[in-house]
Amino acid sequence: MKPRAQVLTMADAILPNATLLRNILLVLSFSGMIAISARLSLTVPWSPVPITGQTFAVLLTGALLGSRLGAMSILAYLSEGAMGLPVFAYGIGGPAILAGPTGGFLMGFVPMAFVVGYLCERGWDRRPWTAAPAMLAGSVVLYIFGLSWLAYYVPSNALLAAGLTPFIPGDLTKIALATMALPAAWAAVNRARGG
């Protein structure tokens, strides 16, 4: 049986020398990008979950870094927040946020980045018709974690209104942006590499 050829992530294509220092810097840089994106927060009056830019940043983190480094970036981000750094929505931090209503969504960022990264490592980010399902798969994973956790905080008849329906338009927009950006970025990288 012939082994599957390794497909590079965007980070591997741009920074091909995978040293420990490179990986640490990528993980910390992307955790910082997620923290910045969390500052883009809008309150949903009937929900404890805000609309943020985090999901777009997590999609890109998984796609650009791959499953392992993408998930590690999210773990670094969550660790920073748990230590009290102001990296979560509205510029707050602390372990209480992870234990609160949004904790499932925050924890769900880890498998979200992993799933997106796993698919992108297999070339799903090269074409719009495969990039969109990769981003959608990651979003579905996020909602499984987020809604399961949120169910402890809101009545079951209000769960979808509090944790799903207000977020669908924004998430579809984020998926569309990532779906357009990734293949275009790969085309630019391939031109620069002469490929």
Short mmCIF file of N, CA and C in Angstrom, two decimals:
data_model
loop_
_atom_site.label_atom_id
_atom_site.label_comp_id
_atom_site.label_asym_id
_atom_site.label_seq_id
_atom_site.Cartn_x
_atom_site.Cartn_y
_atom_site.Cartn_z
N MET A 1 0.85 -1.19 0.00
CA MET A 1 0.00 0.00 0.00
C MET A 1 0.89 1.23 0.00
N LYS A 2 0.61 2.12 -0.92
CA LYS A 2 1.42 3.33 -1.08
C LYS A 2 1.01 4.38 -0.05
N PRO A 3 1.98 4.96 0.70
CA PRO A 3 1.61 5.98 1.69
C PRO A 3 1.11 7.25 1.01
N ARG A 4 0.20 7.94 1.71
CA ARG A 4 -0.36 9.19 1.20
C ARG A 4 0.73 10.26 1.16
N ALA A 5 0.80 10.98 0.06
CA ALA A 5 1.78 12.07 -0.05
C ALA A 5 1.39 13.19 0.93
N GLN A 6 2.38 13.74 1.59
CA GLN A 6 2.14 14.83 2.54
C GLN A 6 1.80 16.11 1.79
N VAL A 7 0.70 16.73 2.18
CA VAL A 7 0.31 18.01 1.60
C VAL A 7 0.69 19.09 2.60
N LEU A 8 1.35 20.11 2.14
CA LEU A 8 1.80 21.18 3.02
C LEU A 8 0.65 22.04 3.50
N THR A 9 0.82 22.58 4.70
CA THR A 9 -0.08 23.65 5.14
C THR A 9 0.47 24.96 4.58
N MET A 10 -0.32 26.00 4.69
CA MET A 10 0.14 27.32 4.23
C MET A 10 1.39 27.73 5.01
N ALA A 11 1.40 27.48 6.30
CA ALA A 11 2.57 27.84 7.12
C ALA A 11 3.82 27.09 6.64
N ASP A 12 3.65 25.81 6.28
CA ASP A 12 4.78 25.03 5.79
C ASP A 12 5.29 25.56 4.45
N ALA A 13 4.36 26.01 3.62
CA ALA A 13 4.75 26.51 2.31
C ALA A 13 5.49 27.84 2.41
N ILE A 14 5.06 28.70 3.35
CA ILE A 14 5.68 30.02 3.49
C ILE A 14 6.94 29.97 4.34
N LEU A 15 6.89 29.17 5.42
CA LEU A 15 8.03 29.03 6.35
C LEU A 15 8.41 27.55 6.41
N PRO A 16 9.16 27.07 5.42
CA PRO A 16 9.37 25.62 5.28
C PRO A 16 10.26 24.96 6.34
N ASN A 17 11.08 25.71 7.04
CA ASN A 17 11.96 25.10 8.04
C ASN A 17 11.21 24.95 9.36
N ALA A 18 10.69 23.76 9.61
CA ALA A 18 9.82 23.51 10.77
C ALA A 18 10.65 23.29 12.03
N THR A 19 11.23 24.34 12.53
CA THR A 19 12.00 24.24 13.77
C THR A 19 11.07 24.42 14.96
N LEU A 20 11.56 24.05 16.13
CA LEU A 20 10.79 24.23 17.35
C LEU A 20 10.48 25.71 17.57
N LEU A 21 11.47 26.57 17.33
CA LEU A 21 11.26 28.01 17.51
C LEU A 21 10.18 28.52 16.56
N ARG A 22 10.22 28.09 15.30
CA ARG A 22 9.20 28.51 14.33
C ARG A 22 7.82 28.10 14.80
N ASN A 23 7.70 26.86 15.26
CA ASN A 23 6.40 26.36 15.70
C ASN A 23 5.88 27.12 16.92
N ILE A 24 6.76 27.40 17.87
CA ILE A 24 6.36 28.15 19.07
C ILE A 24 5.89 29.55 18.67
N LEU A 25 6.64 30.20 17.79
CA LEU A 25 6.26 31.54 17.36
C LEU A 25 4.94 31.54 16.60
N LEU A 26 4.71 30.53 15.78
CA LEU A 26 3.43 30.43 15.07
C LEU A 26 2.27 30.23 16.04
N VAL A 27 2.46 29.32 17.00
CA VAL A 27 1.41 29.05 17.98
C VAL A 27 1.07 30.31 18.77
N LEU A 28 2.09 31.01 19.24
CA LEU A 28 1.85 32.21 20.04
C LEU A 28 1.28 33.35 19.19
N SER A 29 1.75 33.48 17.96
CA SER A 29 1.23 34.52 17.08
C SER A 29 -0.25 34.32 16.78
N PHE A 30 -0.62 33.08 16.50
CA PHE A 30 -2.02 32.81 16.18
C PHE A 30 -2.90 32.88 17.42
N SER A 31 -2.37 32.53 18.59
CA SER A 31 -3.17 32.72 19.81
C SER A 31 -3.41 34.21 20.02
N GLY A 32 -2.43 35.04 19.68
CA GLY A 32 -2.59 36.49 19.76
C GLY A 32 -3.62 37.00 18.78
N MET A 33 -3.64 36.44 17.56
CA MET A 33 -4.63 36.84 16.56
C MET A 33 -6.04 36.52 17.05
N ILE A 34 -6.20 35.37 17.70
CA ILE A 34 -7.52 35.00 18.22
C ILE A 34 -7.92 35.96 19.34
N ALA A 35 -6.97 36.33 20.19
CA ALA A 35 -7.26 37.28 21.27
C ALA A 35 -7.71 38.62 20.71
N ILE A 36 -7.05 39.08 19.66
CA ILE A 36 -7.44 40.35 19.04
C ILE A 36 -8.83 40.23 18.43
N SER A 37 -9.11 39.10 17.78
CA SER A 37 -10.41 38.92 17.15
C SER A 37 -11.53 38.85 18.18
N ALA A 38 -11.21 38.43 19.40
CA ALA A 38 -12.23 38.36 20.47
C ALA A 38 -12.70 39.75 20.87
N ARG A 39 -11.86 40.76 20.61
CA ARG A 39 -12.26 42.14 20.94
C ARG A 39 -13.38 42.64 20.03
N LEU A 40 -13.56 41.99 18.87
CA LEU A 40 -14.67 42.32 17.98
C LEU A 40 -15.89 41.57 18.49
N SER A 41 -16.55 42.13 19.49
CA SER A 41 -17.64 41.45 20.18
C SER A 41 -18.92 42.27 20.14
N LEU A 42 -20.01 41.59 19.83
CA LEU A 42 -21.34 42.20 19.86
C LEU A 42 -22.23 41.40 20.80
N THR A 43 -22.94 42.09 21.66
CA THR A 43 -23.84 41.42 22.59
C THR A 43 -25.12 41.00 21.89
N VAL A 44 -25.54 39.79 22.15
CA VAL A 44 -26.86 39.31 21.73
C VAL A 44 -27.74 39.43 22.97
N PRO A 45 -28.72 40.35 22.97
CA PRO A 45 -29.44 40.67 24.21
C PRO A 45 -30.07 39.47 24.93
N TRP A 46 -30.53 38.47 24.20
CA TRP A 46 -31.22 37.33 24.82
C TRP A 46 -30.29 36.13 25.03
N SER A 47 -28.99 36.32 24.84
CA SER A 47 -28.05 35.20 24.95
C SER A 47 -26.82 35.58 25.76
N PRO A 48 -26.28 34.64 26.52
CA PRO A 48 -25.02 34.91 27.20
C PRO A 48 -23.81 34.79 26.27
N VAL A 49 -24.04 34.38 25.03
CA VAL A 49 -22.96 34.16 24.06
C VAL A 49 -22.89 35.36 23.12
N PRO A 50 -21.74 36.05 23.06
CA PRO A 50 -21.62 37.18 22.13
C PRO A 50 -21.25 36.73 20.72
N ILE A 51 -21.51 37.58 19.77
CA ILE A 51 -21.01 37.38 18.41
C ILE A 51 -19.61 37.98 18.39
N THR A 52 -18.62 37.20 17.98
CA THR A 52 -17.23 37.68 17.97
C THR A 52 -16.54 37.33 16.66
N GLY A 53 -15.35 37.86 16.51
CA GLY A 53 -14.52 37.51 15.36
C GLY A 53 -13.70 36.26 15.59
N GLN A 54 -13.84 35.64 16.76
CA GLN A 54 -13.01 34.49 17.11
C GLN A 54 -13.17 33.33 16.14
N THR A 55 -14.40 33.03 15.74
CA THR A 55 -14.59 31.86 14.89
C THR A 55 -13.85 32.00 13.56
N PHE A 56 -13.84 33.19 13.00
CA PHE A 56 -13.09 33.40 11.76
C PHE A 56 -11.60 33.18 12.00
N ALA A 57 -11.09 33.71 13.11
CA ALA A 57 -9.67 33.53 13.44
C ALA A 57 -9.34 32.06 13.68
N VAL A 58 -10.25 31.32 14.31
CA VAL A 58 -10.00 29.90 14.56
C VAL A 58 -10.03 29.11 13.25
N LEU A 59 -10.96 29.44 12.35
CA LEU A 59 -10.98 28.79 11.03
C LEU A 59 -9.64 28.98 10.32
N LEU A 60 -9.16 30.23 10.31
CA LEU A 60 -7.88 30.52 9.64
C LEU A 60 -6.72 29.84 10.35
N THR A 61 -6.76 29.79 11.67
CA THR A 61 -5.69 29.15 12.43
C THR A 61 -5.56 27.68 12.04
N GLY A 62 -6.68 26.97 12.02
CA GLY A 62 -6.63 25.57 11.62
C GLY A 62 -6.18 25.41 10.18
N ALA A 63 -6.71 26.24 9.29
CA ALA A 63 -6.39 26.12 7.87
C ALA A 63 -4.92 26.43 7.59
N LEU A 64 -4.40 27.46 8.22
CA LEU A 64 -3.03 27.90 7.91
C LEU A 64 -1.97 27.07 8.63
N LEU A 65 -2.27 26.62 9.85
CA LEU A 65 -1.27 25.89 10.63
C LEU A 65 -1.42 24.38 10.58
N GLY A 66 -2.59 23.89 10.23
CA GLY A 66 -2.83 22.46 10.25
C GLY A 66 -3.40 22.02 11.59
N SER A 67 -3.69 20.73 11.68
CA SER A 67 -4.40 20.20 12.84
C SER A 67 -3.62 20.35 14.14
N ARG A 68 -2.38 19.94 14.14
CA ARG A 68 -1.60 19.92 15.39
C ARG A 68 -1.27 21.32 15.89
N LEU A 69 -0.63 22.13 15.06
CA LEU A 69 -0.27 23.48 15.50
C LEU A 69 -1.51 24.35 15.67
N GLY A 70 -2.55 24.12 14.86
CA GLY A 70 -3.78 24.87 15.02
C GLY A 70 -4.41 24.62 16.39
N ALA A 71 -4.52 23.34 16.76
CA ALA A 71 -5.08 23.00 18.07
C ALA A 71 -4.20 23.53 19.19
N MET A 72 -2.89 23.46 19.01
CA MET A 72 -1.98 23.98 20.04
C MET A 72 -2.14 25.49 20.21
N SER A 73 -2.39 26.20 19.14
CA SER A 73 -2.62 27.65 19.23
C SER A 73 -3.86 27.94 20.07
N ILE A 74 -4.91 27.14 19.88
CA ILE A 74 -6.13 27.34 20.66
C ILE A 74 -5.87 27.01 22.12
N LEU A 75 -5.13 25.94 22.38
CA LEU A 75 -4.80 25.59 23.77
C LEU A 75 -3.98 26.70 24.43
N ALA A 76 -3.07 27.30 23.68
CA ALA A 76 -2.30 28.43 24.21
C ALA A 76 -3.22 29.60 24.53
N TYR A 77 -4.14 29.88 23.62
CA TYR A 77 -5.11 30.97 23.81
C TYR A 77 -5.96 30.73 25.06
N LEU A 78 -6.48 29.51 25.21
CA LEU A 78 -7.31 29.19 26.37
C LEU A 78 -6.51 29.26 27.66
N SER A 79 -5.25 28.84 27.61
CA SER A 79 -4.38 28.91 28.79
C SER A 79 -4.13 30.35 29.19
N GLU A 80 -3.91 31.20 28.20
CA GLU A 80 -3.71 32.62 28.49
C GLU A 80 -4.94 33.21 29.17
N GLY A 81 -6.11 32.87 28.65
CA GLY A 81 -7.34 33.36 29.24
C GLY A 81 -7.57 32.81 30.64
N ALA A 82 -7.29 31.52 30.82
CA ALA A 82 -7.47 30.89 32.14
C ALA A 82 -6.56 31.53 33.19
N MET A 83 -5.39 32.01 32.76
CA MET A 83 -4.46 32.66 33.69
C MET A 83 -4.89 34.09 34.01
N GLY A 84 -5.95 34.56 33.36
CA GLY A 84 -6.45 35.89 33.66
C GLY A 84 -6.09 36.96 32.67
N LEU A 85 -5.35 36.61 31.63
CA LEU A 85 -5.03 37.61 30.61
C LEU A 85 -6.33 38.01 29.90
N PRO A 86 -6.47 39.27 29.50
CA PRO A 86 -7.73 39.76 28.93
C PRO A 86 -7.89 39.39 27.46
N VAL A 87 -7.99 38.09 27.17
CA VAL A 87 -8.00 37.62 25.79
C VAL A 87 -9.37 37.16 25.30
N PHE A 88 -10.34 37.02 26.21
CA PHE A 88 -11.65 36.56 25.80
C PHE A 88 -12.51 37.75 25.35
N ALA A 89 -13.72 37.47 24.92
CA ALA A 89 -14.62 38.52 24.45
C ALA A 89 -14.73 39.64 25.47
N TYR A 90 -14.83 40.85 24.98
CA TYR A 90 -14.91 42.08 25.79
C TYR A 90 -13.63 42.36 26.57
N GLY A 91 -12.54 41.68 26.23
CA GLY A 91 -11.27 41.93 26.90
C GLY A 91 -11.23 41.47 28.34
N ILE A 92 -11.85 40.33 28.61
CA ILE A 92 -11.80 39.79 29.97
C ILE A 92 -11.09 38.45 29.96
N GLY A 93 -10.75 37.95 31.11
CA GLY A 93 -10.09 36.66 31.24
C GLY A 93 -10.41 36.05 32.57
N GLY A 94 -9.85 34.88 32.82
CA GLY A 94 -10.05 34.19 34.08
C GLY A 94 -10.73 32.85 33.89
N PRO A 95 -10.50 31.93 34.82
CA PRO A 95 -11.07 30.58 34.69
C PRO A 95 -12.59 30.56 34.75
N ALA A 96 -13.21 31.57 35.37
CA ALA A 96 -14.68 31.59 35.45
C ALA A 96 -15.32 31.67 34.07
N ILE A 97 -14.64 32.29 33.11
CA ILE A 97 -15.18 32.39 31.75
C ILE A 97 -15.25 30.99 31.13
N LEU A 98 -14.21 30.19 31.35
CA LEU A 98 -14.20 28.84 30.80
C LEU A 98 -15.27 27.96 31.44
N ALA A 99 -15.62 28.25 32.68
CA ALA A 99 -16.65 27.47 33.38
C ALA A 99 -18.04 28.02 33.13
N GLY A 100 -18.16 29.19 32.49
CA GLY A 100 -19.45 29.83 32.29
C GLY A 100 -20.14 29.37 31.01
N PRO A 101 -21.20 30.07 30.62
CA PRO A 101 -22.02 29.66 29.48
C PRO A 101 -21.27 29.58 28.15
N THR A 102 -20.24 30.39 27.98
CA THR A 102 -19.49 30.37 26.72
C THR A 102 -18.35 29.34 26.72
N GLY A 103 -18.17 28.65 27.85
CA GLY A 103 -17.05 27.71 27.97
C GLY A 103 -17.06 26.61 26.93
N GLY A 104 -18.23 26.11 26.56
CA GLY A 104 -18.30 25.06 25.55
C GLY A 104 -17.84 25.53 24.19
N PHE A 105 -18.18 26.78 23.86
CA PHE A 105 -17.72 27.33 22.58
C PHE A 105 -16.20 27.54 22.61
N LEU A 106 -15.71 28.07 23.72
CA LEU A 106 -14.26 28.28 23.83
C LEU A 106 -13.51 26.96 23.74
N MET A 107 -13.95 25.95 24.48
CA MET A 107 -13.30 24.64 24.41
C MET A 107 -13.49 24.01 23.03
N GLY A 108 -14.63 24.29 22.41
CA GLY A 108 -14.90 23.74 21.08
C GLY A 108 -14.00 24.29 20.00
N PHE A 109 -13.33 25.41 20.29
CA PHE A 109 -12.37 25.93 19.32
C PHE A 109 -11.23 24.95 19.05
N VAL A 110 -10.87 24.13 20.05
CA VAL A 110 -9.75 23.18 19.87
C VAL A 110 -10.11 22.15 18.81
N PRO A 111 -11.21 21.39 18.96
CA PRO A 111 -11.53 20.43 17.89
C PRO A 111 -11.91 21.11 16.57
N MET A 112 -12.46 22.32 16.65
CA MET A 112 -12.78 23.05 15.41
C MET A 112 -11.50 23.28 14.60
N ALA A 113 -10.47 23.82 15.25
CA ALA A 113 -9.21 24.07 14.55
C ALA A 113 -8.58 22.76 14.07
N PHE A 114 -8.69 21.72 14.90
CA PHE A 114 -8.11 20.43 14.53
C PHE A 114 -8.78 19.87 13.27
N VAL A 115 -10.11 19.89 13.24
CA VAL A 115 -10.84 19.33 12.09
C VAL A 115 -10.53 20.12 10.82
N VAL A 116 -10.60 21.45 10.91
CA VAL A 116 -10.29 22.28 9.75
C VAL A 116 -8.85 22.03 9.30
N GLY A 117 -7.92 22.00 10.26
CA GLY A 117 -6.52 21.76 9.93
C GLY A 117 -6.30 20.40 9.29
N TYR A 118 -6.96 19.38 9.82
CA TYR A 118 -6.84 18.03 9.30
C TYR A 118 -7.26 17.98 7.83
N LEU A 119 -8.39 18.61 7.53
CA LEU A 119 -8.88 18.61 6.16
C LEU A 119 -7.99 19.45 5.24
N CYS A 120 -7.50 20.57 5.75
CA CYS A 120 -6.63 21.42 4.93
C CYS A 120 -5.27 20.77 4.70
N GLU A 121 -4.81 19.97 5.65
CA GLU A 121 -3.57 19.21 5.43
C GLU A 121 -3.73 18.22 4.28
N ARG A 122 -4.94 17.90 3.95
CA ARG A 122 -5.23 16.99 2.85
C ARG A 122 -5.64 17.72 1.58
N GLY A 123 -5.39 19.04 1.55
CA GLY A 123 -5.60 19.82 0.34
C GLY A 123 -6.98 20.43 0.17
N TRP A 124 -7.82 20.36 1.20
CA TRP A 124 -9.18 20.87 1.07
C TRP A 124 -9.22 22.39 0.97
N ASP A 125 -8.16 23.07 1.31
CA ASP A 125 -8.15 24.54 1.26
C ASP A 125 -7.70 25.07 -0.09
N ARG A 126 -7.47 24.19 -1.07
CA ARG A 126 -6.95 24.63 -2.36
C ARG A 126 -8.03 25.10 -3.34
N ARG A 127 -9.27 24.62 -3.15
CA ARG A 127 -10.37 24.94 -4.06
C ARG A 127 -11.59 25.37 -3.24
N PRO A 128 -12.36 26.33 -3.74
CA PRO A 128 -13.55 26.79 -2.99
C PRO A 128 -14.53 25.66 -2.68
N TRP A 129 -14.73 24.72 -3.61
CA TRP A 129 -15.73 23.67 -3.41
C TRP A 129 -15.29 22.63 -2.38
N THR A 130 -14.01 22.64 -1.98
CA THR A 130 -13.60 21.79 -0.87
C THR A 130 -13.30 22.62 0.38
N ALA A 131 -12.90 23.87 0.20
CA ALA A 131 -12.63 24.72 1.36
C ALA A 131 -13.91 24.98 2.15
N ALA A 132 -15.02 25.21 1.46
CA ALA A 132 -16.28 25.50 2.15
C ALA A 132 -16.72 24.33 3.03
N PRO A 133 -16.71 23.08 2.54
CA PRO A 133 -17.08 21.98 3.43
C PRO A 133 -16.11 21.80 4.61
N ALA A 134 -14.83 22.09 4.41
CA ALA A 134 -13.88 22.00 5.52
C ALA A 134 -14.23 23.00 6.61
N MET A 135 -14.55 24.24 6.22
CA MET A 135 -14.91 25.27 7.19
C MET A 135 -16.25 24.94 7.86
N LEU A 136 -17.18 24.42 7.07
CA LEU A 136 -18.48 24.05 7.61
C LEU A 136 -18.35 22.91 8.62
N ALA A 137 -17.51 21.93 8.31
CA ALA A 137 -17.29 20.81 9.24
C ALA A 137 -16.75 21.32 10.57
N GLY A 138 -15.80 22.23 10.52
CA GLY A 138 -15.27 22.81 11.76
C GLY A 138 -16.33 23.56 12.54
N SER A 139 -17.19 24.26 11.85
CA SER A 139 -18.26 25.01 12.51
C SER A 139 -19.28 24.08 13.17
N VAL A 140 -19.59 22.98 12.50
CA VAL A 140 -20.52 22.00 13.09
C VAL A 140 -19.93 21.44 14.38
N VAL A 141 -18.65 21.11 14.36
CA VAL A 141 -17.99 20.60 15.57
C VAL A 141 -18.08 21.63 16.69
N LEU A 142 -17.84 22.89 16.36
CA LEU A 142 -17.92 23.95 17.37
C LEU A 142 -19.31 24.01 17.99
N TYR A 143 -20.35 23.95 17.18
CA TYR A 143 -21.71 24.03 17.70
C TYR A 143 -22.08 22.82 18.55
N ILE A 144 -21.56 21.66 18.21
CA ILE A 144 -21.82 20.48 19.05
C ILE A 144 -21.29 20.72 20.46
N PHE A 145 -20.07 21.20 20.56
CA PHE A 145 -19.48 21.48 21.87
C PHE A 145 -20.20 22.64 22.56
N GLY A 146 -20.38 23.74 21.83
CA GLY A 146 -20.95 24.94 22.42
C GLY A 146 -22.37 24.77 22.91
N LEU A 147 -23.21 24.14 22.09
CA LEU A 147 -24.61 23.97 22.47
C LEU A 147 -24.76 22.94 23.58
N SER A 148 -23.94 21.90 23.56
CA SER A 148 -24.00 20.90 24.63
C SER A 148 -23.71 21.53 25.99
N TRP A 149 -22.72 22.41 26.02
CA TRP A 149 -22.36 23.10 27.27
C TRP A 149 -23.39 24.15 27.65
N LEU A 150 -23.84 24.92 26.66
CA LEU A 150 -24.80 25.99 26.91
C LEU A 150 -26.13 25.44 27.44
N ALA A 151 -26.46 24.19 27.12
CA ALA A 151 -27.71 23.58 27.57
C ALA A 151 -27.82 23.54 29.09
N TYR A 152 -26.71 23.61 29.79
CA TYR A 152 -26.74 23.65 31.26
C TYR A 152 -27.13 25.04 31.78
N TYR A 153 -27.10 26.04 30.93
CA TYR A 153 -27.30 27.42 31.37
C TYR A 153 -28.60 28.05 30.88
N VAL A 154 -29.16 27.52 29.83
CA VAL A 154 -30.40 28.11 29.30
C VAL A 154 -31.45 27.01 29.17
N PRO A 155 -32.72 27.37 29.25
CA PRO A 155 -33.79 26.37 29.08
C PRO A 155 -33.71 25.74 27.69
N SER A 156 -34.11 24.49 27.60
CA SER A 156 -34.00 23.77 26.33
C SER A 156 -34.81 24.44 25.22
N ASN A 157 -35.93 25.07 25.56
CA ASN A 157 -36.73 25.71 24.52
C ASN A 157 -36.10 27.01 24.02
N ALA A 158 -35.06 27.49 24.70
CA ALA A 158 -34.38 28.72 24.28
C ALA A 158 -32.96 28.46 23.76
N LEU A 159 -32.56 27.19 23.76
CA LEU A 159 -31.16 26.85 23.43
C LEU A 159 -30.76 27.31 22.02
N LEU A 160 -31.55 27.00 21.03
CA LEU A 160 -31.17 27.35 19.66
C LEU A 160 -31.18 28.87 19.45
N ALA A 161 -32.12 29.55 20.06
CA ALA A 161 -32.17 31.02 19.94
C ALA A 161 -31.00 31.66 20.66
N ALA A 162 -30.50 31.02 21.73
CA ALA A 162 -29.40 31.59 22.50
C ALA A 162 -28.03 31.23 21.93
N GLY A 163 -27.93 30.07 21.27
CA GLY A 163 -26.61 29.61 20.87
C GLY A 163 -26.40 29.25 19.42
N LEU A 164 -27.45 29.34 18.61
CA LEU A 164 -27.27 28.94 17.21
C LEU A 164 -27.80 29.96 16.21
N THR A 165 -29.10 30.19 16.22
CA THR A 165 -29.70 30.98 15.13
C THR A 165 -29.14 32.39 14.97
N PRO A 166 -28.80 33.13 16.04
CA PRO A 166 -28.26 34.47 15.80
C PRO A 166 -26.88 34.46 15.16
N PHE A 167 -26.21 33.31 15.22
CA PHE A 167 -24.82 33.24 14.77
C PHE A 167 -24.67 32.70 13.35
N ILE A 168 -25.72 32.11 12.82
CA ILE A 168 -25.62 31.48 11.49
C ILE A 168 -25.24 32.47 10.40
N PRO A 169 -25.90 33.65 10.28
CA PRO A 169 -25.51 34.57 9.19
C PRO A 169 -24.03 34.98 9.26
N GLY A 170 -23.56 35.30 10.46
CA GLY A 170 -22.16 35.69 10.60
C GLY A 170 -21.21 34.56 10.29
N ASP A 171 -21.56 33.34 10.75
CA ASP A 171 -20.70 32.19 10.48
C ASP A 171 -20.66 31.85 9.00
N LEU A 172 -21.79 31.95 8.33
CA LEU A 172 -21.79 31.71 6.88
C LEU A 172 -20.94 32.75 6.15
N THR A 173 -20.97 33.98 6.64
CA THR A 173 -20.13 35.03 6.05
C THR A 173 -18.66 34.72 6.28
N LYS A 174 -18.31 34.30 7.49
CA LYS A 174 -16.91 33.95 7.81
C LYS A 174 -16.44 32.78 6.95
N ILE A 175 -17.31 31.78 6.79
CA ILE A 175 -16.96 30.63 5.95
C ILE A 175 -16.75 31.06 4.51
N ALA A 176 -17.63 31.94 4.02
CA ALA A 176 -17.49 32.43 2.64
C ALA A 176 -16.18 33.20 2.46
N LEU A 177 -15.84 34.04 3.43
CA LEU A 177 -14.59 34.80 3.34
C LEU A 177 -13.38 33.86 3.33
N ALA A 178 -13.38 32.88 4.23
CA ALA A 178 -12.26 31.92 4.27
C ALA A 178 -12.21 31.10 2.99
N THR A 179 -13.38 30.73 2.47
CA THR A 179 -13.45 29.93 1.25
C THR A 179 -12.88 30.68 0.06
N MET A 180 -13.07 31.99 0.02
CA MET A 180 -12.51 32.80 -1.07
C MET A 180 -11.03 33.09 -0.84
N ALA A 181 -10.66 33.35 0.42
CA ALA A 181 -9.29 33.78 0.72
C ALA A 181 -8.27 32.66 0.58
N LEU A 182 -8.59 31.47 1.04
CA LEU A 182 -7.59 30.40 1.07
C LEU A 182 -7.13 29.97 -0.32
N PRO A 183 -8.04 29.64 -1.26
CA PRO A 183 -7.55 29.27 -2.60
C PRO A 183 -6.78 30.41 -3.27
N ALA A 184 -7.22 31.66 -3.06
CA ALA A 184 -6.50 32.79 -3.66
C ALA A 184 -5.11 32.91 -3.04
N ALA A 185 -5.00 32.69 -1.74
CA ALA A 185 -3.70 32.75 -1.08
C ALA A 185 -2.79 31.63 -1.58
N TRP A 186 -3.35 30.43 -1.77
CA TRP A 186 -2.54 29.33 -2.30
C TRP A 186 -2.06 29.63 -3.72
N ALA A 187 -2.90 30.23 -4.52
CA ALA A 187 -2.49 30.58 -5.88
C ALA A 187 -1.32 31.56 -5.83
N ALA A 188 -1.38 32.52 -4.92
CA ALA A 188 -0.29 33.49 -4.78
C ALA A 188 0.99 32.82 -4.29
N VAL A 189 0.85 31.92 -3.32
CA VAL A 189 2.02 31.20 -2.80
C VAL A 189 2.65 30.35 -3.90
N ASN A 190 1.82 29.66 -4.65
CA ASN A 190 2.36 28.81 -5.73
C ASN A 190 3.05 29.63 -6.81
N ARG A 191 2.50 30.81 -7.11
CA ARG A 191 3.17 31.69 -8.09
C ARG A 191 4.51 32.14 -7.54
N ALA A 192 4.56 32.50 -6.28
CA ALA A 192 5.82 32.97 -5.67
C ALA A 192 6.86 31.87 -5.61
N ARG A 193 6.40 30.63 -5.45
CA ARG A 193 7.32 29.49 -5.39
C ARG A 193 7.67 28.97 -6.78
N GLY A 194 7.02 29.57 -7.80
CA GLY A 194 7.29 29.14 -9.18
C GLY A 194 6.61 27.84 -9.54
N GLY A 195 5.54 27.51 -8.78
CA GLY A 195 4.86 26.24 -9.01
C GLY A 195 3.54 26.37 -9.67
#
